[in-house]
Amino acid sequence: MWKPASLDPENWEEMRKLVHQAVDDSLDYLESIRDRAVWQPAPEDVLQQLRTPAPVDPQGARRAYDDFVSLVRPYQLGNCHPRFWGWYLGGGTVIGALGEFLATLENSSVAGGNHIGVQVEKQVLEWCRQIVGFPEEASGLLVSGASMGNFIGLAVARHAMSAIDVRTQGLAGLAFPGAFYTSVEAHSSVQRALELLGLGSRCLRKVRVTETYAIDTGELQRMINDDRAAGIHPWGIIGTAGTTNTGAVDDLTTLAAICRNEKMWFHVDGAIGAIVALSPAHRHVVRGMEEADSLTMDLHKWMQVPFEAGCVFVRQRAYHRDTFTTTPEYLERHARGISAGDFWLSDYGPQLSRGFRALKIWLTIKEHGLARYADLVDRCISLAQKFSVRLERTAELKLLAPVALNVVCFRYDPGGLRLEALNELNRELVIRLQESGVAVPSYTTLEGRFCVRVAFANHRTRLEDLDIFIAAVLGLGAELSR
Ligand SMILES: *Cc1c(COP(=O)(O)O)cnc(C)c1O
């Protein structure tokens, strides 16, 4: 058998043709996405074809690509589609995808050292720092997303707040570590971070919310007082700028004031809402996040950067660095050469090898400019408001939570049904909508009421998509209640 000297193409000309064709196919797919079903499940025969052993002999690039076209592309999640509003995802950008292609083709690893990738990441972090209003001395890091951002922010909080040196002694040195407080509506990644940090979920106090689904700050203060009286140290508060369920924003200014008074750490989960600071019309909603000690922002959601992309900032750089830095001999710094430079990104998080995700962010922000993002924020909030007005005007549709940003929870209610039957009807309605290919909402439950949930974080959505969606909801709802 012929053995190649490297993994480069055997025939560069053929590979060039294939890559060009893949680019054309991809752009065609995206340009015409509106005409296709949002989502369809992969049929059994496709799954059978996927479940093959890894080939021992080469199949060749062309065949591998053809398999992608037939087995993978048609069954993707669908979040590029203008009527995908489930969970909370971004729609991606072409230039972002180009950035990912360039970064991976040239295969940079951005741990640290004296190369341009580090400088591009620094620059992107600088842009994002200015968006969220953190001080110039703050440190930052690009991460896979807000889950990792919350993990890093809370790891720094644990390091900063514990009276012992947690890095050497671990938590075994403490009888009860300390308590963190967040609302019952906070994202599950907050609890997971505390569990992974060895604090255990017993250290997390979940505070009830008010009728706006934002944290009840009076109740929070009472819980802090009770813990202090019982000899437990309140370590930190996690505020949410835009909850996943309803888009509610905690009163961040009050949370910052409580943290100042009580000498607690203030972390803000801005996965959804941090970008709202770009909009002059809406930035007052997230006021107070700039006072946080640490803050997480997602770039692959409302900012539309292709997955994965998020960032975390820490007000006091020294705490951030001291939480993670370790310098083995093989990474020692020198004044010159590839290991020069004192800003090693691997000093600010758990990863050493890191992808060059900064490039797709840098290109996306350069192509579109921040003004366009401000406009996108306003447009999505306006869609949510227009949608809730439509709900109010339609007898069978009921809004189930106040709309703070771009998330709307509602249900189909033909009248005369008890709660259980109503929940059952709406559960089936969401699944039928997804299976219809017309739109993809997701669902949640608020105070026992099953909701159809739509998050308008998609840059391709137009007003007419609301009409198409409402018609589908009313049609399916009527069919199901018959
Ligand atoms: C999505 C989300 C997260 C988790 O972010 P990932 O980017 O998926 O890791 C955290 N917090 C909130 C409020 C979110 O909506």
XYZ file of C-alpha atoms and ligand atoms in Angstrom:
497
model
C 0.000 0.000 0.000
C 1.138 3.535 -0.800
C 2.178 5.376 2.359
C 2.019 9.191 2.303
C 4.827 11.178 3.900
C 2.364 13.465 5.729
C -1.377 14.026 6.239
C -1.416 16.797 3.657
C -3.580 16.234 0.570
C -2.245 13.670 -1.876
C -3.456 15.958 -4.613
C -3.591 19.639 -3.688
C -5.563 20.559 -6.785
C -8.363 18.113 -5.943
C -8.442 19.193 -2.311
C -8.646 22.828 -3.368
C -11.664 21.970 -5.553
C -13.337 20.105 -2.709
C -12.824 22.951 -0.229
C -14.161 25.497 -2.734
C -17.190 23.307 -3.371
C -17.806 22.883 0.364
C -17.751 26.664 0.795
C -20.255 27.091 -2.051
C -22.526 24.335 -0.724
C -22.444 25.839 2.775
C -23.272 29.345 1.611
C -26.107 27.998 -0.570
C -27.438 26.144 2.460
C -27.373 29.249 4.622
C -28.758 31.592 1.980
C -31.810 29.378 1.427
C -32.294 28.269 5.038
C -35.614 30.086 5.356
C -37.145 27.732 2.779
C -36.376 24.576 4.733
C -37.812 22.894 7.812
C -36.242 24.279 10.970
C -35.485 20.788 12.285
C -36.057 17.153 11.396
C -34.847 14.128 13.315
C -32.335 11.788 11.679
C -34.150 8.653 10.450
C -33.057 5.220 11.629
C -31.255 4.294 8.376
C -29.116 7.434 8.649
C -28.215 6.543 12.241
C -27.348 3.018 11.084
C -24.958 4.425 8.501
C -23.328 6.641 11.137
C -22.718 3.735 13.482
C -19.868 2.168 11.555
C -16.442 1.259 12.931
C -13.638 3.748 12.269
C -12.174 2.957 8.842
C -8.733 1.382 8.889
C -8.023 2.147 5.247
C -8.403 5.670 3.878
C -11.785 6.603 2.405
C -10.548 9.841 0.910
C -11.664 13.401 1.527
C -14.374 13.429 -1.135
C -16.217 10.470 0.314
C -15.904 11.827 3.850
C -17.408 15.119 2.707
C -20.223 13.380 0.820
C -21.100 11.506 4.021
C -21.343 14.820 5.855
C -23.682 16.166 3.181
C -26.016 13.173 3.312
C -25.772 12.027 6.933
C -25.136 15.155 8.984
C -26.154 18.437 7.407
C -29.903 17.780 6.992
C -30.368 16.797 10.644
C -28.607 19.612 12.483
C -30.304 21.293 15.422
C -31.569 24.119 13.194
C -30.501 27.169 15.184
C -29.397 29.028 12.034
C -33.046 29.078 10.942
C -34.934 32.353 11.510
C -37.689 30.500 13.397
C -35.462 28.645 15.836
C -36.243 30.203 19.215
C -35.681 27.258 21.548
C -33.383 27.392 24.580
C -31.054 30.333 23.973
C -28.759 30.032 20.970
C -27.190 32.294 18.400
C -27.595 32.000 14.634
C -23.893 32.321 13.736
C -22.270 34.563 11.155
C -20.506 33.759 7.890
C -17.449 35.806 8.802
C -17.316 34.023 12.166
C -17.264 30.697 10.346
C -14.489 32.004 8.123
C -12.554 32.948 11.257
C -13.015 29.447 12.641
C -11.800 27.998 9.352
C -8.698 30.191 9.258
C -7.920 29.606 12.929
C -8.182 25.841 12.589
C -6.489 25.552 9.194
C -3.515 27.424 10.586
C -4.057 25.499 13.828
C -3.063 28.011 16.467
C -2.981 27.120 20.135
C -3.328 30.164 22.337
C -2.030 29.275 25.792
C 0.406 32.138 25.964
C 3.773 33.190 24.703
C 5.055 35.599 22.166
C 2.739 35.246 19.185
C -0.039 37.203 17.547
C -2.880 34.935 18.726
C -2.346 36.149 22.300
C -2.483 39.754 21.116
C -5.705 39.198 19.163
C -7.337 37.596 22.220
C -6.162 40.514 24.376
C -7.720 42.926 21.899
C -11.035 41.090 21.744
C -11.144 40.970 25.555
C -10.440 44.687 25.629
C -13.466 45.327 23.369
C -15.708 43.136 25.516
C -14.395 44.709 28.734
C -15.473 48.092 27.459
C -18.927 46.758 26.561
C -19.554 45.553 30.122
C -17.937 48.593 31.732
C -15.239 46.831 33.742
C -12.131 48.811 34.813
C -9.007 48.824 32.674
C -7.001 46.801 35.228
C -9.509 43.923 35.128
C -8.380 40.585 33.742
C -10.314 38.526 31.246
C -10.303 35.240 29.410
C -12.134 33.801 26.430
C -13.889 30.584 27.403
C -16.121 27.969 25.816
C -19.253 29.668 27.139
C -20.978 30.989 30.232
C -20.891 27.636 32.055
C -17.099 27.765 32.040
C -17.203 31.505 32.736
C -19.330 30.921 35.841
C -17.002 28.127 36.924
C -13.935 30.352 36.640
C -15.608 33.360 38.296
C -16.707 31.234 41.252
C -13.317 29.508 41.481
C -11.757 32.955 41.902
C -14.440 33.860 44.473
C -13.655 30.704 46.453
C -9.950 31.533 46.374
C -10.508 35.163 47.376
C -13.070 34.530 50.123
C -11.646 31.569 52.006
C -9.592 32.406 55.081
C -7.284 29.458 54.390
C -5.159 28.818 51.299
C -7.575 26.586 49.391
C -4.989 25.813 46.721
C -2.752 23.957 49.168
C -5.159 22.821 51.863
C -8.269 22.159 49.823
C -11.631 22.581 51.441
C -10.911 19.909 54.028
C -9.404 22.734 56.098
C -12.869 24.236 56.630
C -15.808 22.806 58.603
C -18.339 24.766 56.537
C -16.798 26.631 53.614
C -19.122 29.579 53.165
C -22.411 30.340 51.511
C -23.277 31.650 48.051
C -26.675 33.136 47.271
C -28.531 33.254 44.004
C -32.151 33.225 42.885
C -34.160 30.082 42.188
C -34.155 31.261 38.545
C -30.330 31.215 38.221
C -28.804 28.959 35.568
C -27.960 25.369 36.531
C -24.285 25.991 35.671
C -23.991 28.033 38.891
C -24.871 25.060 41.062
C -22.716 22.755 38.961
C -19.744 25.102 39.358
C -20.085 25.066 43.147
C -20.384 21.280 43.128
C -17.269 20.916 40.976
C -15.417 23.354 43.216
C -15.987 20.971 46.104
C -18.276 23.382 47.912
C -21.313 21.203 47.409
C -24.792 22.409 46.637
C -25.416 22.750 50.409
C -23.372 25.958 50.126
C -25.815 27.411 47.606
C -28.790 29.303 48.980
C -31.576 29.650 46.423
C -33.506 32.803 47.088
C -37.124 33.170 46.005
C -38.076 35.615 43.255
C -40.643 38.391 43.057
C -43.490 38.472 40.537
C -40.987 39.733 37.918
C -38.900 36.541 38.401
C -35.975 38.640 39.702
C -34.322 37.860 43.034
C -36.199 39.047 46.145
C -33.492 41.235 47.682
C -35.286 41.601 51.027
C -35.448 37.838 51.437
C -31.787 37.628 50.344
C -30.723 40.036 53.084
C -32.711 38.047 55.678
C -31.022 34.801 54.616
C -27.589 36.413 54.858
C -28.417 37.689 58.361
C -29.677 34.257 59.436
C -26.522 32.562 58.161
C -24.298 35.054 59.960
C -26.267 34.502 63.164
C -25.689 30.754 62.740
C -21.915 31.281 62.292
C -21.848 30.657 58.530
C -19.784 33.021 56.369
C -21.661 34.562 53.454
C -19.098 34.434 50.641
C -20.832 35.698 47.562
C -23.920 36.580 45.555
C -24.542 35.499 41.988
C -26.795 37.932 40.166
C -28.332 37.091 36.810
C -28.597 39.604 33.981
C -31.228 37.809 31.915
C -32.474 34.472 33.258
C -32.853 31.528 30.928
C -36.499 30.902 31.828
C -37.961 34.368 31.362
C -35.115 36.807 30.651
C -35.592 38.482 34.063
C -32.798 40.760 35.270
C -31.942 40.913 38.976
C -31.606 44.298 40.654
C -27.843 44.342 40.167
C -27.275 47.737 41.796
C -28.865 46.518 45.031
C -26.934 43.239 44.889
C -23.699 45.216 44.451
C -24.580 47.359 47.471
C -25.314 44.303 49.634
C -21.978 42.772 48.608
C -20.146 45.978 49.469
C -21.811 46.203 52.892
C -21.368 42.564 53.717
C -17.874 42.266 52.200
C -19.043 39.523 49.859
C -18.009 38.582 46.332
C -20.359 39.732 43.557
C -20.533 37.546 40.460
C -22.828 38.396 37.560
C -24.041 35.793 35.081
C -24.487 37.964 32.003
C -24.716 35.060 29.529
C -27.845 36.580 28.067
C -27.944 40.183 29.215
C -24.397 41.583 29.265
C -24.608 42.580 25.602
C -27.663 44.735 26.379
C -25.162 47.325 27.639
C -24.499 48.116 23.963
C -27.982 49.516 23.480
C -28.506 53.118 24.625
C -32.246 52.446 24.791
C -31.989 49.407 27.071
C -28.682 49.511 28.945
C -30.346 50.819 32.116
C -31.892 47.341 32.516
C -28.478 45.775 33.281
C -27.072 48.675 35.290
C -24.997 47.481 38.215
C -23.211 44.638 36.417
C -20.162 46.883 35.999
C -19.792 46.802 39.804
C -19.299 43.032 39.905
C -16.104 41.334 41.089
C -16.473 38.802 38.296
C -18.743 38.640 35.297
C -19.586 36.163 32.583
C -20.748 37.067 29.098
C -21.677 34.757 26.235
C -20.641 35.595 22.695
C -22.226 32.596 20.965
C -25.740 33.561 22.029
C -27.042 37.068 21.331
C -23.664 38.152 19.843
C -24.056 35.425 17.158
C -20.395 34.343 17.162
C -20.238 30.671 16.065
C -19.991 28.171 18.941
C -18.040 28.073 21.211
C -17.371 31.581 22.503
C -17.832 33.337 25.816
C -15.735 35.375 28.200
C -15.198 36.007 31.883
C -13.815 39.111 33.596
C -12.376 39.569 37.079
C -12.131 43.049 38.582
C -8.952 42.311 40.555
C -6.475 40.661 38.259
C -4.299 39.337 41.092
C -7.100 37.154 42.491
C -7.749 35.754 39.038
C -4.126 34.921 38.346
C -3.445 33.559 41.839
C -6.345 31.133 41.491
C -4.871 29.335 38.499
C -1.223 30.133 37.834
C 1.356 27.369 37.923
C 4.629 27.608 36.068
C 6.374 24.299 35.470
C 9.942 24.413 34.118
C 8.835 23.691 30.588
C 6.701 26.838 30.595
C 9.194 29.194 32.246
C 9.209 32.686 30.790
C 12.142 34.317 29.042
C 12.721 37.839 27.865
C 12.911 36.814 24.208
C 11.772 34.016 21.947
C 8.373 32.293 21.807
C 7.902 32.168 25.575
C 8.420 35.909 26.091
C 5.585 38.041 27.435
C 4.039 38.092 30.893
C 0.437 37.605 29.789
C -0.125 33.882 29.577
C -3.775 33.069 29.092
C -3.203 29.665 30.654
C -2.568 31.513 33.963
C -6.233 32.564 34.069
C -8.146 29.322 33.663
C -7.861 25.535 33.817
C -6.857 24.997 30.158
C -3.357 24.933 28.705
C -3.885 24.278 24.992
C -6.592 26.630 23.808
C -8.127 27.209 20.391
C -7.803 30.531 18.615
C -11.457 31.467 19.209
C -10.460 35.120 19.362
C -10.088 35.237 15.578
C -13.749 34.571 14.739
C -14.806 37.151 17.342
C -12.323 39.736 16.080
C -13.475 39.268 12.471
C -17.181 39.307 13.389
C -16.936 42.522 15.387
C -14.777 44.145 12.680
C -17.209 43.249 9.899
C -20.369 44.339 11.678
C -19.307 46.992 14.176
C -20.843 47.489 17.598
C -23.639 49.776 16.380
C -25.133 46.872 14.462
C -25.181 44.803 17.643
C -26.927 47.584 19.517
C -29.493 47.543 16.741
C -29.819 43.754 16.944
C -30.471 43.963 20.700
C -33.187 46.563 20.134
C -34.707 44.552 17.290
C -34.925 41.337 19.337
C -36.449 43.141 22.336
C -38.931 44.795 20.032
C -39.884 41.402 18.527
C -40.583 40.091 22.037
C -42.697 43.129 22.853
C -44.631 42.920 19.592
C -45.165 39.228 20.150
C -46.549 39.797 23.642
C -48.931 42.451 22.294
C -50.137 39.892 19.768
C -50.663 37.412 22.603
C -52.777 39.927 24.487
C -54.944 40.418 21.420
C -55.482 36.725 20.790
C -58.085 35.140 23.044
C -56.544 31.635 23.077
C -52.990 32.788 23.847
C -51.947 33.839 27.353
C -48.703 35.501 28.406
C -47.344 33.731 31.514
C -44.469 35.971 32.646
C -43.477 39.618 32.295
C -41.188 40.255 29.311
C -37.980 41.937 30.518
C -35.810 41.375 27.443
C -36.293 38.962 24.554
C -37.779 35.827 26.134
C -41.535 35.170 26.063
C -43.408 32.423 27.941
C -47.026 31.757 27.028
C -49.572 28.989 26.601
C -52.455 28.033 24.396
C -55.631 28.112 26.446
C -58.941 27.331 24.705
C -60.795 27.933 28.007
C -62.545 25.519 30.336
C -59.544 23.205 30.909
C -58.072 22.332 34.309
C -54.363 22.885 34.950
C -53.285 19.293 34.269
C -55.148 19.124 30.957
C -53.850 22.525 29.957
C -50.272 21.452 30.726
C -50.748 18.256 28.738
C -52.141 20.159 25.755
C -49.240 22.611 25.695
C -46.635 19.877 26.158
C -47.976 18.178 23.039
C -48.249 21.523 21.245
C -44.520 22.288 21.649
C -43.512 18.874 20.341
C -45.904 19.128 17.378
C -44.526 22.567 16.533
C -40.977 21.211 16.563
C -41.957 18.179 14.485
C -43.825 20.342 11.984
C -40.555 22.020 10.966
C -42.327 25.398 11.018
C -40.685 26.701 14.196
C -38.723 25.495 17.178
C -39.854 26.909 20.518
C -38.774 25.206 23.738
C -40.655 24.925 27.026
C -40.386 25.554 30.703
C -42.606 25.372 33.770
C -43.439 28.438 35.849
C -45.316 27.877 39.114
C -46.696 24.594 37.881
C -47.817 26.038 34.573
C -46.279 24.442 31.494
C -45.179 27.220 29.090
C -44.277 27.438 25.451
C -41.060 29.480 25.555
C -39.544 31.512 22.723
C -36.229 33.379 22.906
C -35.714 35.946 20.169
C -31.922 35.881 19.972
C -31.729 35.113 16.274
C -30.476 37.799 13.886
C -32.427 36.337 10.949
C -35.891 36.597 12.498
C -38.316 38.990 10.800
C -41.709 40.286 11.842
C -43.414 37.995 9.329
C -41.988 34.990 11.188
C -44.218 35.889 14.124
C -47.283 35.650 11.848
C -46.214 32.252 10.542
C -45.626 31.052 14.095
C -48.874 32.344 15.568
C -50.849 30.791 12.711
C -49.147 27.429 13.385
C -49.792 27.664 17.140
C -53.469 28.499 16.648
C -53.923 25.769 14.028
C -52.259 23.029 16.085
C -53.831 24.283 19.321
C -57.327 24.084 17.833
C -56.592 20.614 16.438
C -55.338 19.369 19.825
C -58.215 20.771 21.844
C -60.787 19.188 19.589
C -26.898 29.609 28.459
C -26.697 30.125 29.817
C -25.592 29.734 30.578
C -24.645 28.666 30.104
O -23.930 29.143 29.018
P -23.188 28.190 27.976
O -22.641 29.146 27.010
O -24.247 27.311 27.403
O -22.166 27.429 28.726
C -25.394 30.321 31.799
N -26.253 31.250 32.260
C -27.345 31.651 31.574
C -28.243 32.685 32.149
C -27.600 31.097 30.316
O -28.692 31.457 29.629
